[in-house]
mmCIF file of C-alpha atoms in Angstrom:
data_model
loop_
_atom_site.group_PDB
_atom_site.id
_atom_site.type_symbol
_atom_site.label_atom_id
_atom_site.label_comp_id
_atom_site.label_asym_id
_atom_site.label_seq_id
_atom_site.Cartn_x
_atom_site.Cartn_y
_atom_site.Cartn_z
ATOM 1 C CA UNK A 1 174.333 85.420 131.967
ATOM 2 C CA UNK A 2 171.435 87.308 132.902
ATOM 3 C CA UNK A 3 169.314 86.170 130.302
ATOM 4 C CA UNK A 4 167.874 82.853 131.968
ATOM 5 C CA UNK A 5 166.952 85.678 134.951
ATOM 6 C CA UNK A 6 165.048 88.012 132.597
ATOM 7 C CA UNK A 7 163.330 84.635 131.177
ATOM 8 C CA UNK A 8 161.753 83.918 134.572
ATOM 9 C CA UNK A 9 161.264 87.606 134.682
ATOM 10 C CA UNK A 10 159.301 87.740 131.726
ATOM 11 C CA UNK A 11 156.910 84.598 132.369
ATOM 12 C CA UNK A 12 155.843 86.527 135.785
ATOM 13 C CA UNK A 13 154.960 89.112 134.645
ATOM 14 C CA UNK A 14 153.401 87.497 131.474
ATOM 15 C CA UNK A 15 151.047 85.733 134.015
ATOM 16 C CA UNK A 16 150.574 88.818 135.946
ATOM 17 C CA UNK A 17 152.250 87.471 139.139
ATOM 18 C CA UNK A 18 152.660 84.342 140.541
ATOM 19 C CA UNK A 19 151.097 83.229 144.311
ATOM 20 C CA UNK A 20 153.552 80.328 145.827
ATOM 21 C CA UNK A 21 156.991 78.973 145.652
ATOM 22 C CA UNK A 22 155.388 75.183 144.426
ATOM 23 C CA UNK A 23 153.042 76.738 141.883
ATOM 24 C CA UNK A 24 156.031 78.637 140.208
ATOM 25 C CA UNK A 25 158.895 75.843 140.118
ATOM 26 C CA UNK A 26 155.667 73.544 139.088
ATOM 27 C CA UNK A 27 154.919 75.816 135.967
ATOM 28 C CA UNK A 28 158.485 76.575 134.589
ATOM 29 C CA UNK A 29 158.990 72.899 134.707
ATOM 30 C CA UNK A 30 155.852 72.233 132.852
ATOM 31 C CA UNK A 31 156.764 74.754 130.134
ATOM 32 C CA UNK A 32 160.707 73.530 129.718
ATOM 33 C CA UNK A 33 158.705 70.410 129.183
ATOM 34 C CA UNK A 34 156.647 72.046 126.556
ATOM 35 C CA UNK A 35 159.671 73.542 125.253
ATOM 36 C CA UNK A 36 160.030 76.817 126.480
ATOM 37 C CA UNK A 37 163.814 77.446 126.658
ATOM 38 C CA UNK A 38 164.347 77.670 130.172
ATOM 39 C CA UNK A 39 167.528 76.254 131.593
ATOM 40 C CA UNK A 40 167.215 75.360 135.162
ATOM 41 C CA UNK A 41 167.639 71.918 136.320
ATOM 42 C CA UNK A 42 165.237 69.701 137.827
ATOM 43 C CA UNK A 43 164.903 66.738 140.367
ATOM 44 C CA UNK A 44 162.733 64.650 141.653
ATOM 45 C CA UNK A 45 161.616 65.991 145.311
ATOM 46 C CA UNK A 46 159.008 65.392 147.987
ATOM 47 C CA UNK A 47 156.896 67.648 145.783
ATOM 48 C CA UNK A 48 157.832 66.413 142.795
ATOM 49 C CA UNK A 49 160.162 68.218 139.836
ATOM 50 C CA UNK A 50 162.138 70.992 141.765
ATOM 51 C CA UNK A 51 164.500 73.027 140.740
ATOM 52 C CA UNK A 52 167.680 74.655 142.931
ATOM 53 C CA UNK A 53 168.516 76.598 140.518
ATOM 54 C CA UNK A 54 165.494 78.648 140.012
ATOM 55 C CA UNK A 55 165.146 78.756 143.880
ATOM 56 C CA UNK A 56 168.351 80.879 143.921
ATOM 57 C CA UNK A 57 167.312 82.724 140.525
ATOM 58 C CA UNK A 58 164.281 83.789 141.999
ATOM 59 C CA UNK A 59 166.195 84.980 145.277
ATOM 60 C CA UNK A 60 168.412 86.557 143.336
ATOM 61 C CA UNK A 61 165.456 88.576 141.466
ATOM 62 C CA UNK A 62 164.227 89.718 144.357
ATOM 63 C CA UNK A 63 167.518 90.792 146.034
ATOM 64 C CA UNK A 64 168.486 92.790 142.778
ATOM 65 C CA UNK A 65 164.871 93.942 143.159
ATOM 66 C CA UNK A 66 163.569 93.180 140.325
ATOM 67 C CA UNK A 67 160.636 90.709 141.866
ATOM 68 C CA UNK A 68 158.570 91.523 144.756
ATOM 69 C CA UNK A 69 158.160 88.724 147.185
ATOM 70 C CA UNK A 70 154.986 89.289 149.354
ATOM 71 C CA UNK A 71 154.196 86.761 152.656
ATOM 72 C CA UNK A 72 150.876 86.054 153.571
ATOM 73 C CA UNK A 73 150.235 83.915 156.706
ATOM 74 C CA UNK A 74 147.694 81.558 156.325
ATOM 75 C CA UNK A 75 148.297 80.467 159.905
ATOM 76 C CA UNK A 76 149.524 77.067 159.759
ATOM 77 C CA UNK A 77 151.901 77.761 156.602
ATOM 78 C CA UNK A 78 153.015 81.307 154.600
ATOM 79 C CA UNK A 79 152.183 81.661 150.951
ATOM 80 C CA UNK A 80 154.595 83.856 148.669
ATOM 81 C CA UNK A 81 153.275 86.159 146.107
ATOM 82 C CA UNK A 82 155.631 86.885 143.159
ATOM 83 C CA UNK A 83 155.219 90.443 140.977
ATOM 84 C CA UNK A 84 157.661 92.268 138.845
ATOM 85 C CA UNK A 85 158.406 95.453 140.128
ATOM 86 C CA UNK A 86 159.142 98.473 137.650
ATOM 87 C CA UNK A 87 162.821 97.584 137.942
ATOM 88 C CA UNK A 88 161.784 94.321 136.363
ATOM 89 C CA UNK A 89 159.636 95.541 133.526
ATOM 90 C CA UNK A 90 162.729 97.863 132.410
ATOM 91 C CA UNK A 91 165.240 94.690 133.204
ATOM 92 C CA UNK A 92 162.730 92.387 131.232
ATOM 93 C CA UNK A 93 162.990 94.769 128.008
ATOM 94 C CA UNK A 94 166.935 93.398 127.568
ATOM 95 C CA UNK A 95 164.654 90.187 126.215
ATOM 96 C CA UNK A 96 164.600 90.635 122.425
ATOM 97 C CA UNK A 97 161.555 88.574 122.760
ATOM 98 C CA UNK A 98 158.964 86.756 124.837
ATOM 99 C CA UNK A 99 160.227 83.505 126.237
ATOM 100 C CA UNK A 100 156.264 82.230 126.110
ATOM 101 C CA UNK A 101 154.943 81.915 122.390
ATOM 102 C CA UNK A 102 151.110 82.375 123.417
ATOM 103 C CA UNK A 103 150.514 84.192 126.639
ATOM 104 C CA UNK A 104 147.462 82.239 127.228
ATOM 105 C CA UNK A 105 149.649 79.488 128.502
ATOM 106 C CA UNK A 106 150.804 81.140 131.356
ATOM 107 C CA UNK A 107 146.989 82.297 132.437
ATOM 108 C CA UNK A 108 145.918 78.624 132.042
ATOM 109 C CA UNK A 109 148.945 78.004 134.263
ATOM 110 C CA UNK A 110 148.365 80.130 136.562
ATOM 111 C CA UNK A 111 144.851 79.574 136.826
ATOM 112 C CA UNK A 112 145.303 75.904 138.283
ATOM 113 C CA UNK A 113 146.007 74.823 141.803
ATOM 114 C CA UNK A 114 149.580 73.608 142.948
ATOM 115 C CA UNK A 115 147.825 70.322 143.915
ATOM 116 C CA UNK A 116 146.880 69.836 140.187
ATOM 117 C CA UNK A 117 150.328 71.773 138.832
ATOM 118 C CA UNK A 118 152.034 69.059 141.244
ATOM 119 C CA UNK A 119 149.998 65.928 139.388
ATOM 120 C CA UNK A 120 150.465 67.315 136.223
ATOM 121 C CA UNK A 121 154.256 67.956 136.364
ATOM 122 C CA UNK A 122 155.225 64.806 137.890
ATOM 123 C CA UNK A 123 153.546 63.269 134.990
ATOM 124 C CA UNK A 124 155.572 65.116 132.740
ATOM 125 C CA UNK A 125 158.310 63.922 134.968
ATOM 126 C CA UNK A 126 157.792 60.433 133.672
ATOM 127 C CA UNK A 127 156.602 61.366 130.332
ATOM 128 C CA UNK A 128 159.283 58.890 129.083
ATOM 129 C CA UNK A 129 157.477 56.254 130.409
ATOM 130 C CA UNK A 130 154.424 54.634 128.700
ATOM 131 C CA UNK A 131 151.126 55.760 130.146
ATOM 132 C CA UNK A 132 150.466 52.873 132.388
ATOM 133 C CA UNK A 133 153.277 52.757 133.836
ATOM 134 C CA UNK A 134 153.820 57.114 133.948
ATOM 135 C CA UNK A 135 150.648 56.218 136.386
ATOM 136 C CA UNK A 136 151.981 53.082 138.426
ATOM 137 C CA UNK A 137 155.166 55.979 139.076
ATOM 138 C CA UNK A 138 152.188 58.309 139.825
ATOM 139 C CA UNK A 139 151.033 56.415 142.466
ATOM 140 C CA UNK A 140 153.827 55.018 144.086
ATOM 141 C CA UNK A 141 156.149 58.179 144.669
ATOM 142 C CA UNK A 142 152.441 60.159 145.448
ATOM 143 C CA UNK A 143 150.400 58.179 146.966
ATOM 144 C CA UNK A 144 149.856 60.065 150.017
ATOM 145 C CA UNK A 145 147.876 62.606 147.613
ATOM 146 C CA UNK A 146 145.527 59.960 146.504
ATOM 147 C CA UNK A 147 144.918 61.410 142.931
ATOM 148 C CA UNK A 148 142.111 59.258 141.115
ATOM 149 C CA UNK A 149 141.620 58.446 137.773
ATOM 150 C CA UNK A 150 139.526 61.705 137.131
ATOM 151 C CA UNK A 151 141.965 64.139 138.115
ATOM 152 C CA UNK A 152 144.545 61.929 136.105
ATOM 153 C CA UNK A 153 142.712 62.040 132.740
ATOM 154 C CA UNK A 154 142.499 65.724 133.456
ATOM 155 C CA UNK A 155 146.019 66.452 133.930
ATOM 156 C CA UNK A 156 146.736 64.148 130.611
ATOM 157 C CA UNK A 157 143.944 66.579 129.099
ATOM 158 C CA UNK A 158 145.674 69.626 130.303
ATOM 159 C CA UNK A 159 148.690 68.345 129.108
ATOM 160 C CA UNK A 160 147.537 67.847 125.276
ATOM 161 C CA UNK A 161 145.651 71.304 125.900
ATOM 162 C CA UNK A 162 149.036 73.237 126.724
ATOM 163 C CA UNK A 163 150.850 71.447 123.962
ATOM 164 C CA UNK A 164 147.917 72.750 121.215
ATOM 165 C CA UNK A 165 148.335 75.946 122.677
ATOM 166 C CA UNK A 166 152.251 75.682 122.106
ATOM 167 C CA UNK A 167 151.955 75.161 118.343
ATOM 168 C CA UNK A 168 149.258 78.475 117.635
ATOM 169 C CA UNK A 169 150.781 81.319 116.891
#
């Protein structure tokens, strides 16, 4: 049961902490996508895919203090900062193996903004849509975020880019 725990576990510390709640439900989604075997369900909310279950998992984490959950107050809004703690690191070694392939993934995660992690994931939201219309969804259920065609392309880019990255060893 506490294996989909030590997954998330693992993929924090594989990307050497995580800073905000968005970024990190943004990033599993983008790797279930990708293939990674994490189990948490998703929806589609006012941020795009979000997941309730990994909301309480990572709660959970950081009650059985295995995550550290830092605050920073950036004055109109706080920003979490996700670590493992050494609890975690011994808790993550009940994994008989990595849950990501290529650990460059979760650096080229991790190295993108939530804005772009937001675009990107709702596009893998509708990835069972053709690509026209993955972008007519785009724009009607985010239009308030005014993404343009640039940022789209690159998202599509980063998309292919993570899935290359999936099949190296």
């Amino acid at each position: 049961m506490l294996q989909e725990h030590a997954k998330i576990v693992d993929f924090i510390a594989t990307a050497d902490g995580i800073t905000g709640r968005k970024k990190l439900q943004k990033m599993i989604f983008i790797l279930k996508k990708m293939g990674v075997p994490f189990q948490e369900k998703y929806e589609f909310h006012i941020y795009g895919p979000y997941s309730e279950e990994l909301t309480a998992r990572i709660e959970e984490l950081c009650d059985m203090g295995f995550l550290s959950e830092e605050l920073e107050d950036k004055g109109s809004y706080v920003r979490y900062k996700y670590n493992v703690t050494q609890e975690g690191k011994d808790f993550r070694g009940t994994l008989k193996e990595s849950v990501i392939d290529n650990p460059a993934i979760a650096a080229k995660l991790n190295e993108k903004s939530s804005r772009f992690l937001e675009l990107t994931s709702t596009l893998l939201y509708f990835d069972h849509l053709e690509r026209t219309e993955q972008i007519e969804k785009l724009h009607v259920v985010k239009a308030k975020l005014h993404f343009t065609a640039e940022e789209i392309e690159e998202a599509f880019g980063f998309i292919d880019e993570l899935s290359q990255m999936k099949k190296l060893p």
